[in-house]
PDB file of C-alpha atoms and ligand atoms in Angstrom:
ATOM      1  CA  MET A   1     162.235  76.331  95.625  1.00 95.00           C
ATOM      2  CA  LYS A   2     162.915  74.214  98.709  1.00 97.00           C
ATOM      3  CA  ILE A   3     164.130  75.756 101.972  1.00 97.00           C
ATOM      4  CA  GLU A   4     165.357  73.626 104.873  1.00 97.00           C
ATOM      5  CA  VAL A   5     166.625  74.820 108.241  1.00 97.00           C
ATOM      6  CA  LEU A   6     168.838  72.183 109.876  1.00 97.00           C
ATOM      7  CA  PRO A   7     169.525  72.108 113.638  1.00 97.00           C
ATOM      8  CA  ASP A   8     173.252  72.797 113.398  1.00 97.00           C
ATOM      9  CA  LYS A   9     176.254  72.967 111.017  1.00 98.00           C
ATOM     10  CA  SER A  10     176.938  69.240 111.064  1.00 98.00           C
ATOM     11  CA  ALA A  11     173.303  68.424 110.225  1.00 98.00           C
ATOM     12  CA  LEU A  12     173.501  71.025 107.437  1.00 98.00           C
ATOM     13  CA  ILE A  13     176.598  69.370 105.988  1.00 98.00           C
ATOM     14  CA  GLU A  14     175.045  65.901 106.301  1.00 98.00           C
ATOM     15  CA  ARG A  15     171.873  67.020 104.478  1.00 98.00           C
ATOM     16  CA  SER A  16     173.892  68.880 101.820  1.00 98.00           C
ATOM     17  CA  LEU A  17     175.996  65.759 101.284  1.00 98.00           C
ATOM     18  CA  HIS A  18     172.947  63.579 100.846  1.00 98.00           C
ATOM     19  CA  LEU A  19     171.300  65.904  98.322  1.00 98.00           C
ATOM     20  CA  THR A  20     174.549  66.443  96.401  1.00 98.00           C
ATOM     21  CA  VAL A  21     175.191  62.710  96.143  1.00 98.00           C
ATOM     22  CA  VAL A  22     171.600  62.125  94.966  1.00 98.00           C
ATOM     23  CA  GLN A  23     171.985  64.800  92.273  1.00 98.00           C
ATOM     24  CA  MET A  24     175.361  63.395  91.176  1.00 98.00           C
ATOM     25  CA  THR A  25     174.052  59.823  91.050  1.00 98.00           C
ATOM     26  CA  ASN A  26     170.936  60.832  89.087  1.00 98.00           C
ATOM     27  CA  ALA A  27     172.995  62.867  86.580  1.00 98.00           C
ATOM     28  CA  ILE A  28     175.322  59.926  85.960  1.00 98.00           C
ATOM     29  CA  ALA A  29     172.392  57.501  85.638  1.00 98.00           C
ATOM     30  CA  GLU A  30     170.586  59.772  83.167  1.00 98.00           C
ATOM     31  CA  ARG A  31     173.488  61.207  81.140  1.00 98.00           C
ATOM     32  CA  GLY A  32     176.555  59.168  81.999  1.00 98.00           C
ATOM     33  CA  VAL A  33     178.312  62.157  83.535  1.00 98.00           C
ATOM     34  CA  CYS A  34     177.881  64.778  86.270  1.00 98.00           C
ATOM     35  CA  THR A  35     179.035  68.382  85.958  1.00 99.00           C
ATOM     36  CA  ILE A  36     179.303  70.197  89.292  1.00 99.00           C
ATOM     37  CA  ALA A  37     180.487  73.753  90.004  1.00 99.00           C
ATOM     38  CA  LEU A  38     181.879  74.389  93.473  1.00 98.00           C
ATOM     39  CA  SER A  39     181.577  77.406  95.735  1.00 98.00           C
ATOM     40  CA  GLY A  40     184.473  78.718  97.753  1.00 97.00           C
ATOM     41  CA  GLY A  41     184.756  80.271 101.175  1.00 95.00           C
ATOM     42  CA  SER A  42     184.746  78.333 104.432  1.00 96.00           C
ATOM     43  CA  THR A  43     181.266  76.793 104.680  1.00 97.00           C
ATOM     44  CA  PRO A  44     181.597  74.079 102.017  1.00 98.00           C
ATOM     45  CA  LYS A  45     184.987  72.692 103.168  1.00 98.00           C
ATOM     46  CA  PRO A  46     183.444  70.009 105.454  1.00 98.00           C
ATOM     47  CA  LEU A  47     180.979  69.162 102.681  1.00 98.00           C
ATOM     48  CA  TYR A  48     183.865  68.538 100.271  1.00 98.00           C
ATOM     49  CA  GLU A  49     185.619  66.412 102.902  1.00 98.00           C
ATOM     50  CA  ALA A  50     182.420  64.378 103.337  1.00 98.00           C
ATOM     51  CA  ILE A  51     182.036  63.916  99.548  1.00 98.00           C
ATOM     52  CA  ALA A  52     185.607  62.618  99.408  1.00 98.00           C
ATOM     53  CA  ALA A  53     184.636  59.845 101.839  1.00 98.00           C
ATOM     54  CA  GLN A  54     181.886  58.589  99.474  1.00 98.00           C
ATOM     55  CA  GLN A  55     182.243  55.753  96.991  1.00 98.00           C
ATOM     56  CA  LEU A  56     181.377  57.451  93.688  1.00 98.00           C
ATOM     57  CA  PRO A  57     182.322  56.843  90.021  1.00 98.00           C
ATOM     58  CA  TRP A  58     184.901  59.637  90.107  1.00 98.00           C
ATOM     59  CA  ASP A  59     185.770  59.234  86.434  1.00 98.00           C
ATOM     60  CA  LYS A  60     182.218  60.333  85.561  1.00 98.00           C
ATOM     61  CA  ILE A  61     182.320  63.516  87.614  1.00 98.00           C
ATOM     62  CA  HIS A  62     183.598  66.827  86.180  1.00 99.00           C
ATOM     63  CA  VAL A  63     184.436  69.591  88.634  1.00 99.00           C
ATOM     64  CA  PHE A  64     184.320  73.308  87.889  1.00 99.00           C
ATOM     65  CA  TRP A  65     184.284  76.405  90.088  1.00 98.00           C
ATOM     66  CA  GLY A  66     181.481  78.953  90.273  1.00 98.00           C
ATOM     67  CA  ASP A  67     183.996  81.625  91.224  1.00 98.00           C
ATOM     68  CA  GLU A  68     187.641  82.102  92.028  1.00 98.00           C
ATOM     69  CA  ARG A  69     189.780  84.672  93.728  1.00 98.00           C
ATOM     70  CA  TYR A  70     192.320  86.148  91.293  1.00 98.00           C
ATOM     71  CA  VAL A  71     195.306  84.467  92.960  1.00 98.00           C
ATOM     72  CA  PRO A  72     197.674  81.632  91.962  1.00 98.00           C
ATOM     73  CA  PRO A  73     196.350  78.081  92.496  1.00 98.00           C
ATOM     74  CA  ASN A  74     198.770  77.571  95.414  1.00 98.00           C
ATOM     75  CA  ASP A  75     197.600  80.710  97.220  1.00 98.00           C
ATOM     76  CA  PRO A  76     195.882  80.085 100.587  1.00 98.00           C
ATOM     77  CA  ASP A  77     192.916  82.154  99.299  1.00 97.00           C
ATOM     78  CA  SER A  78     192.428  79.920  96.255  1.00 98.00           C
ATOM     79  CA  ASN A  79     189.054  78.167  96.070  1.00 98.00           C
ATOM     80  CA  GLN A  80     190.701  75.572  93.822  1.00 98.00           C
ATOM     81  CA  LEU A  81     193.341  74.820  96.489  1.00 98.00           C
ATOM     82  CA  MET A  82     190.692  74.453  99.206  1.00 98.00           C
ATOM     83  CA  ALA A  83     188.645  71.973  97.122  1.00 98.00           C
ATOM     84  CA  ARG A  84     191.738  69.985  96.105  1.00 98.00           C
ATOM     85  CA  LYS A  85     192.900  69.616  99.704  1.00 98.00           C
ATOM     86  CA  ALA A  86     189.415  68.839 101.078  1.00 98.00           C
ATOM     87  CA  TRP A  87     188.237  66.519  98.280  1.00 98.00           C
ATOM     88  CA  LEU A  88     189.969  66.188  94.902  1.00 98.00           C
ATOM     89  CA  ASP A  89     193.399  65.130  96.162  1.00 98.00           C
ATOM     90  CA  ARG A  90     191.759  62.425  98.297  1.00 98.00           C
ATOM     91  CA  VAL A  91     189.977  60.490  95.512  1.00 98.00           C
ATOM     92  CA  ASN A  92     190.831  59.016  92.104  1.00 98.00           C
ATOM     93  CA  LEU A  93     189.133  61.786  90.180  1.00 98.00           C
ATOM     94  CA  PRO A  94     191.123  62.154  86.952  1.00 98.00           C
ATOM     95  CA  GLU A  95     192.995  65.444  86.559  1.00 98.00           C
ATOM     96  CA  GLU A  96     191.352  65.901  83.146  1.00 98.00           C
ATOM     97  CA  ASN A  97     187.989  66.025  84.985  1.00 98.00           C
ATOM     98  CA  ILE A  98     189.098  69.037  87.013  1.00 98.00           C
ATOM     99  CA  HIS A  99     188.450  72.351  85.276  1.00 98.00           C
ATOM    100  CA  PRO A 100     189.845  75.241  87.323  1.00 98.00           C
ATOM    101  CA  ILE A 101     189.304  78.894  86.484  1.00 98.00           C
ATOM    102  CA  PRO A 102     192.551  80.337  85.048  1.00 98.00           C
ATOM    103  CA  THR A 103     194.106  83.108  87.173  1.00 98.00           C
ATOM    104  CA  ASP A 104     197.438  83.470  85.372  1.00 97.00           C
ATOM    105  CA  GLU A 105     196.524  86.206  82.901  1.00 98.00           C
ATOM    106  CA  VAL A 106     197.711  89.748  83.628  1.00 97.00           C
ATOM    107  CA  GLU A 107     194.167  90.962  82.953  1.00 98.00           C
ATOM    108  CA  PRO A 108     191.335  89.184  84.831  1.00 98.00           C
ATOM    109  CA  ALA A 109     189.020  90.004  81.917  1.00 98.00           C
ATOM    110  CA  VAL A 110     191.220  87.873  79.644  1.00 98.00           C
ATOM    111  CA  ALA A 111     191.015  84.969  82.108  1.00 98.00           C
ATOM    112  CA  ALA A 112     187.227  85.361  82.263  1.00 98.00           C
ATOM    113  CA  SER A 113     186.996  85.254  78.489  1.00 98.00           C
ATOM    114  CA  LYS A 114     189.275  82.188  78.365  1.00 98.00           C
ATOM    115  CA  TYR A 115     187.112  80.300  80.871  1.00 98.00           C
ATOM    116  CA  GLU A 116     183.964  81.261  78.950  1.00 98.00           C
ATOM    117  CA  GLN A 117     185.477  79.850  75.758  1.00 98.00           C
ATOM    118  CA  TYR A 118     186.644  76.775  77.671  1.00 98.00           C
ATOM    119  CA  LEU A 119     183.085  76.112  78.877  1.00 98.00           C
ATOM    120  CA  GLN A 120     181.687  76.614  75.370  1.00 98.00           C
ATOM    121  CA  GLN A 121     184.115  74.013  74.043  1.00 98.00           C
ATOM    122  CA  PHE A 122     183.536  71.569  76.905  1.00 98.00           C
ATOM    123  CA  PHE A 123     179.742  71.736  76.604  1.00 98.00           C
ATOM    124  CA  GLN A 124     179.924  72.096  72.795  1.00 98.00           C
ATOM    125  CA  ILE A 125     177.757  75.197  72.694  1.00 98.00           C
ATOM    126  CA  SER A 126     177.921  78.344  70.590  1.00 97.00           C
ATOM    127  CA  SER A 127     178.218  81.922  71.761  1.00 94.00           C
ATOM    128  CA  GLY A 128     174.918  83.085  73.237  1.00 95.00           C
ATOM    129  CA  GLU A 129     174.000  79.600  74.473  1.00 98.00           C
ATOM    130  CA  PHE A 130     174.203  78.528  78.134  1.00 98.00           C
ATOM    131  CA  PRO A 131     175.358  75.130  79.435  1.00 98.00           C
ATOM    132  CA  GLN A 132     173.226  73.299  81.980  1.00 98.00           C
ATOM    133  CA  PHE A 133     175.391  72.304  84.936  1.00 98.00           C
ATOM    134  CA  ASP A 134     173.948  69.390  86.846  1.00 98.00           C
ATOM    135  CA  ILE A 135     174.742  71.005  90.188  1.00 98.00           C
ATOM    136  CA  ILE A 136     175.954  74.459  91.163  1.00 99.00           C
ATOM    137  CA  LEU A 137     176.862  74.752  94.842  1.00 99.00           C
ATOM    138  CA  LEU A 138     176.661  78.282  96.228  1.00 99.00           C
ATOM    139  CA  GLY A 139     177.398  80.048  99.473  1.00 98.00           C
ATOM    140  CA  MET A 140     176.155  83.456 100.521  1.00 98.00           C
ATOM    141  CA  GLY A 141     178.116  86.250 102.111  1.00 98.00           C
ATOM    142  CA  GLY A 142     176.877  88.426 104.954  1.00 98.00           C
ATOM    143  CA  ASP A 143     176.192  91.140 102.348  1.00 98.00           C
ATOM    144  CA  GLY A 144     173.964  88.830 100.306  1.00 98.00           C
ATOM    145  CA  HIS A 145     176.537  88.164  97.575  1.00 98.00           C
ATOM    146  CA  THR A 146     176.897  84.737  96.016  1.00 98.00           C
ATOM    147  CA  ALA A 147     179.719  83.334  93.900  1.00 98.00           C
ATOM    148  CA  SER A 148     181.588  86.593  93.234  1.00 98.00           C
ATOM    149  CA  LEU A 149     178.456  88.560  92.381  1.00 98.00           C
ATOM    150  CA  PHE A 150     178.901  91.383  94.863  1.00 98.00           C
ATOM    151  CA  PRO A 151     176.357  94.143  95.543  1.00 98.00           C
ATOM    152  CA  HIS A 152     176.228  96.991  93.007  1.00 98.00           C
ATOM    153  CA  THR A 153     178.999  95.621  90.790  1.00 98.00           C
ATOM    154  CA  GLU A 154     179.083  95.365  86.993  1.00 97.00           C
ATOM    155  CA  ALA A 155     179.128  91.561  87.125  1.00 98.00           C
ATOM    156  CA  LEU A 156     175.482  91.630  88.216  1.00 98.00           C
ATOM    157  CA  GLN A 157     174.476  92.828  84.747  1.00 98.00           C
ATOM    158  CA  ALA A 158     176.749  90.515  82.761  1.00 98.00           C
ATOM    159  CA  ARG A 159     174.748  88.490  80.217  1.00 97.00           C
ATOM    160  CA  GLY A 160     177.452  86.007  79.161  1.00 98.00           C
ATOM    161  CA  LEU A 161     178.723  82.939  81.017  1.00 98.00           C
ATOM    162  CA  ILE A 162     181.654  84.358  82.971  1.00 98.00           C
ATOM    163  CA  ALA A 163     182.386  87.842  84.330  1.00 98.00           C
ATOM    164  CA  VAL A 164     184.998  89.656  86.375  1.00 98.00           C
ATOM    165  CA  GLY A 165     183.649  90.170  89.889  1.00 97.00           C
ATOM    166  CA  ASN A 166     184.972  92.673  92.400  1.00 95.00           C
ATOM    167  CA  LYS A 167     185.103  92.371  96.139  1.00 95.00           C
ATOM    168  CA  GLN A 168     186.051  95.984  96.907  1.00 91.00           C
ATOM    169  CA  ASP A 169     189.213  96.298  94.767  1.00 89.00           C
ATOM    170  CA  GLU A 170     189.992  92.566  94.762  1.00 95.00           C
ATOM    171  CA  PRO A 171     189.230  91.035  91.331  1.00 97.00           C
ATOM    172  CA  ARG A 172     187.420  87.693  91.102  1.00 98.00           C
ATOM    173  CA  ILE A 173     186.265  85.498  88.214  1.00 98.00           C
ATOM    174  CA  THR A 174     182.642  84.449  88.526  1.00 98.00           C
ATOM    175  CA  PHE A 175     179.764  82.615  86.905  1.00 99.00           C
ATOM    176  CA  THR A 176     177.098  85.102  85.884  1.00 98.00           C
ATOM    177  CA  ALA A 177     173.559  84.982  87.216  1.00 98.00           C
ATOM    178  CA  PRO A 178     172.219  83.792  83.814  1.00 98.00           C
ATOM    179  CA  LEU A 179     174.722  80.905  83.771  1.00 98.00           C
ATOM    180  CA  ILE A 180     173.803  79.874  87.330  1.00 99.00           C
ATOM    181  CA  ASN A 181     170.099  80.146  86.467  1.00 98.00           C
ATOM    182  CA  HIS A 182     170.475  77.616  83.657  1.00 98.00           C
ATOM    183  CA  ALA A 183     171.601  74.869  86.055  1.00 98.00           C
ATOM    184  CA  ARG A 184     169.510  71.760  86.646  1.00 98.00           C
ATOM    185  CA  CYS A 185     170.053  72.158  90.387  1.00 98.00           C
ATOM    186  CA  VAL A 186     171.333  75.116  92.422  1.00 98.00           C
ATOM    187  CA  MET A 187     172.075  74.462  96.071  1.00 98.00           C
ATOM    188  CA  PHE A 188     172.833  77.227  98.572  1.00 98.00           C
ATOM    189  CA  VAL A 189     174.579  75.988 101.724  1.00 98.00           C
ATOM    190  CA  VAL A 190     174.532  78.797 104.314  1.00 98.00           C
ATOM    191  CA  ALA A 191     175.552  78.707 107.972  1.00 98.00           C
ATOM    192  CA  GLY A 192     176.023  81.198 110.780  1.00 98.00           C
ATOM    193  CA  ALA A 193     174.162  83.992 112.527  1.00 98.00           C
ATOM    194  CA  ASP A 194     176.113  86.549 110.489  1.00 98.00           C
ATOM    195  CA  LYS A 195     174.048  85.542 107.437  1.00 98.00           C
ATOM    196  CA  LYS A 196     170.691  86.123 109.155  1.00 97.00           C
ATOM    197  CA  SER A 197     170.072  89.730 108.138  1.00 97.00           C
ATOM    198  CA  ALA A 198     171.090  89.197 104.504  1.00 98.00           C
ATOM    199  CA  LEU A 199     168.829  86.136 104.319  1.00 98.00           C
ATOM    200  CA  ALA A 200     165.896  88.207 105.531  1.00 97.00           C
ATOM    201  CA  GLN A 201     166.512  90.627 102.638  1.00 97.00           C
ATOM    202  CA  VAL A 202     167.053  87.856 100.088  1.00 98.00           C
ATOM    203  CA  PHE A 203     163.658  86.381 100.987  1.00 97.00           C
ATOM    204  CA  ALA A 204     161.895  89.729 101.452  1.00 96.00           C
ATOM    205  CA  THR A 205     159.222  90.587  98.882  1.00 94.00           C
ATOM    206  CA  ASP A 206     160.512  94.101  98.210  1.00 94.00           C
ATOM    207  CA  ALA A 207     164.319  94.177  98.641  1.00 97.00           C
ATOM    208  CA  ASP A 208     166.650  95.329  95.862  1.00 98.00           C
ATOM    209  CA  ASP A 209     168.291  92.570  93.803  1.00 98.00           C
ATOM    210  CA  PHE A 210     171.453  94.575  93.222  1.00 98.00           C
ATOM    211  CA  SER A 211     171.839  95.199  96.945  1.00 98.00           C
ATOM    212  CA  TYR A 212     171.360  91.490  97.693  1.00 98.00           C
ATOM    213  CA  PRO A 213     172.611  89.638  94.606  1.00 98.00           C
ATOM    214  CA  SER A 214     171.577  86.180  95.852  1.00 98.00           C
ATOM    215  CA  ARG A 215     168.044  87.329  94.903  1.00 98.00           C
ATOM    216  CA  LEU A 216     169.114  87.116  91.261  1.00 98.00           C
ATOM    217  CA  ILE A 217     169.421  83.338  91.558  1.00 98.00           C
ATOM    218  CA  GLN A 218     166.078  82.034  90.267  1.00 98.00           C
ATOM    219  CA  PRO A 219     167.003  78.911  88.289  1.00 98.00           C
ATOM    220  CA  GLN A 220     164.700  77.124  85.858  1.00 92.00           C
ATOM    221  CA  GLY A 221     165.732  73.898  87.610  1.00 97.00           C
ATOM    222  CA  GLU A 222     165.725  72.969  91.277  1.00 98.00           C
ATOM    223  CA  LEU A 223     166.657  75.595  93.866  1.00 98.00           C
ATOM    224  CA  TRP A 224     167.603  74.463  97.357  1.00 98.00           C
ATOM    225  CA  TRP A 225     168.342  76.736 100.290  1.00 98.00           C
ATOM    226  CA  LEU A 226     169.977  74.673 103.041  1.00 98.00           C
ATOM    227  CA  LEU A 227     170.489  76.699 106.213  1.00 98.00           C
ATOM    228  CA  ASP A 228     171.654  75.952 109.712  1.00 98.00           C
ATOM    229  CA  ARG A 229     169.487  77.224 112.580  1.00 97.00           C
ATOM    230  CA  ASP A 230     171.827  80.119 113.356  1.00 97.00           C
ATOM    231  CA  ALA A 231     171.314  81.446 109.841  1.00 98.00           C
ATOM    232  CA  GLY A 232     167.711  80.492 109.185  1.00 97.00           C
ATOM    233  CA  GLU A 233     165.858  80.408 112.497  1.00 92.00           C
ATOM    234  CA  GLU A 234     164.162  83.810 112.116  1.00 88.00           C
ATOM    235  CA  LEU A 235     163.335  83.429 108.455  1.00 89.00           C
ATOM    236  CA  GLN A 236     159.598  83.794 107.953  1.00 70.00           C
ATOM    237  CA  ILE A 237     159.280  80.963 105.502  1.00 63.00           C
ATOM    238  CA  SER A 238     155.862  80.892 103.880  1.00 50.00           C
ATOM    239  CA  THR A 239     154.576  77.355 103.408  1.00 42.00           C
ATOM    240  CA  ALA A 240     154.598  78.011  99.638  1.00 43.00           C
ATOM    241  CA  ALA A 241     158.354  78.569  99.722  1.00 47.00           C
ATOM    242  CA  GLU A 242     158.804  75.195 101.338  1.00 48.00           C
ATOM    243  CA  SER A 243     156.881  73.411  98.636  1.00 43.00           C
TER     244      SER A 243
HETATM  245  O1  6PG B 301     184.877  82.732  96.788  1.00 51.08           O
HETATM  246  C1  6PG B 301     184.098  82.783  97.732  1.00 51.08           C
HETATM  247  O2  6PG B 301     184.360  83.248  98.853  1.00 51.08           O
HETATM  248  C2  6PG B 301     182.734  82.179  97.594  1.00 51.08           C
HETATM  249  O3  6PG B 301     182.418  81.625  96.467  1.00 51.08           O
HETATM  250  C3  6PG B 301     181.740  83.106  98.191  1.00 51.08           C
HETATM  251  O4  6PG B 301     180.631  83.404  97.409  1.00 51.08           O
HETATM  252  C4  6PG B 301     181.299  82.434  99.466  1.00 51.08           C
HETATM  253  O5  6PG B 301     180.438  81.350  99.151  1.00 51.08           O
HETATM  254  C5  6PG B 301     180.600  83.392 100.386  1.00 51.08           C
HETATM  255  O6  6PG B 301     181.425  84.529 100.565  1.00 51.08           O
HETATM  256  C6  6PG B 301     180.325  82.730 101.742  1.00 51.08           C
HETATM  257  O7  6PG B 301     181.566  82.438 102.303  1.00 51.08           O
HETATM  258  P1  6PG B 301     181.652  81.622 103.693  1.00 51.08           P
HETATM  259  O8  6PG B 301     181.148  80.240 103.392  1.00 51.08           O
HETATM  260  O9  6PG B 301     183.132  81.625 104.020  1.00 51.08           O
HETATM  261  O10 6PG B 301     180.797  82.360 104.689  1.00 51.08           O
END
């Protein structure tokens, strides 16, 4: 695991951009394609805008979402809409390379199952197997949630690829912790003083995983925690954690 505390939000975005572009470029060089899953919320928007300004082989990049609010794709709350406006609509990334989470089923559980099957077909895997995304970008809420894995919800125990998350009574579709943990690279991008107390619990030796679900993210591959000073300045980072 690598933890970096950057001086401010713009330095955080710049560092996140650099590491994301390196991961994308390496994936394409090694396997001819990059699969990236995006986080929602407000933090990553400037990162997506910065990615859009890069010169990348867009036809070799496939974009997914690590979670989605259960709203139509033109809803202001839609993570898909935010990423399209900030990045995807600004570059020649083919529409067939964009793989949004469906939110048009009456039952969110049906949409979750559809996206799980969609991923199995895309990655050509059987039930019970997990795909290895090249990059999964994550944020973290002030309650320690990530993607739509909220504290003390059923989604935290899901063992498949995709689950129905719940933010209070608002349904979400989310990657499961096991799916995230199979990624080659997981990158948290976290900013703001309101994340400080949750971060302290996420990195504490004895906190409860179900109270702070970001603790569940322990990928086999690379794990990056990129923080701005407001979020990370008080974190007692042991030198081992920075290795
Ligand atoms: O759908 C979402 O909202 C995200 O995927 C969610 O997990 C987000 O990353 C955190 O809530 C942090 O959100 P902010 O970046 O807005 O603080």
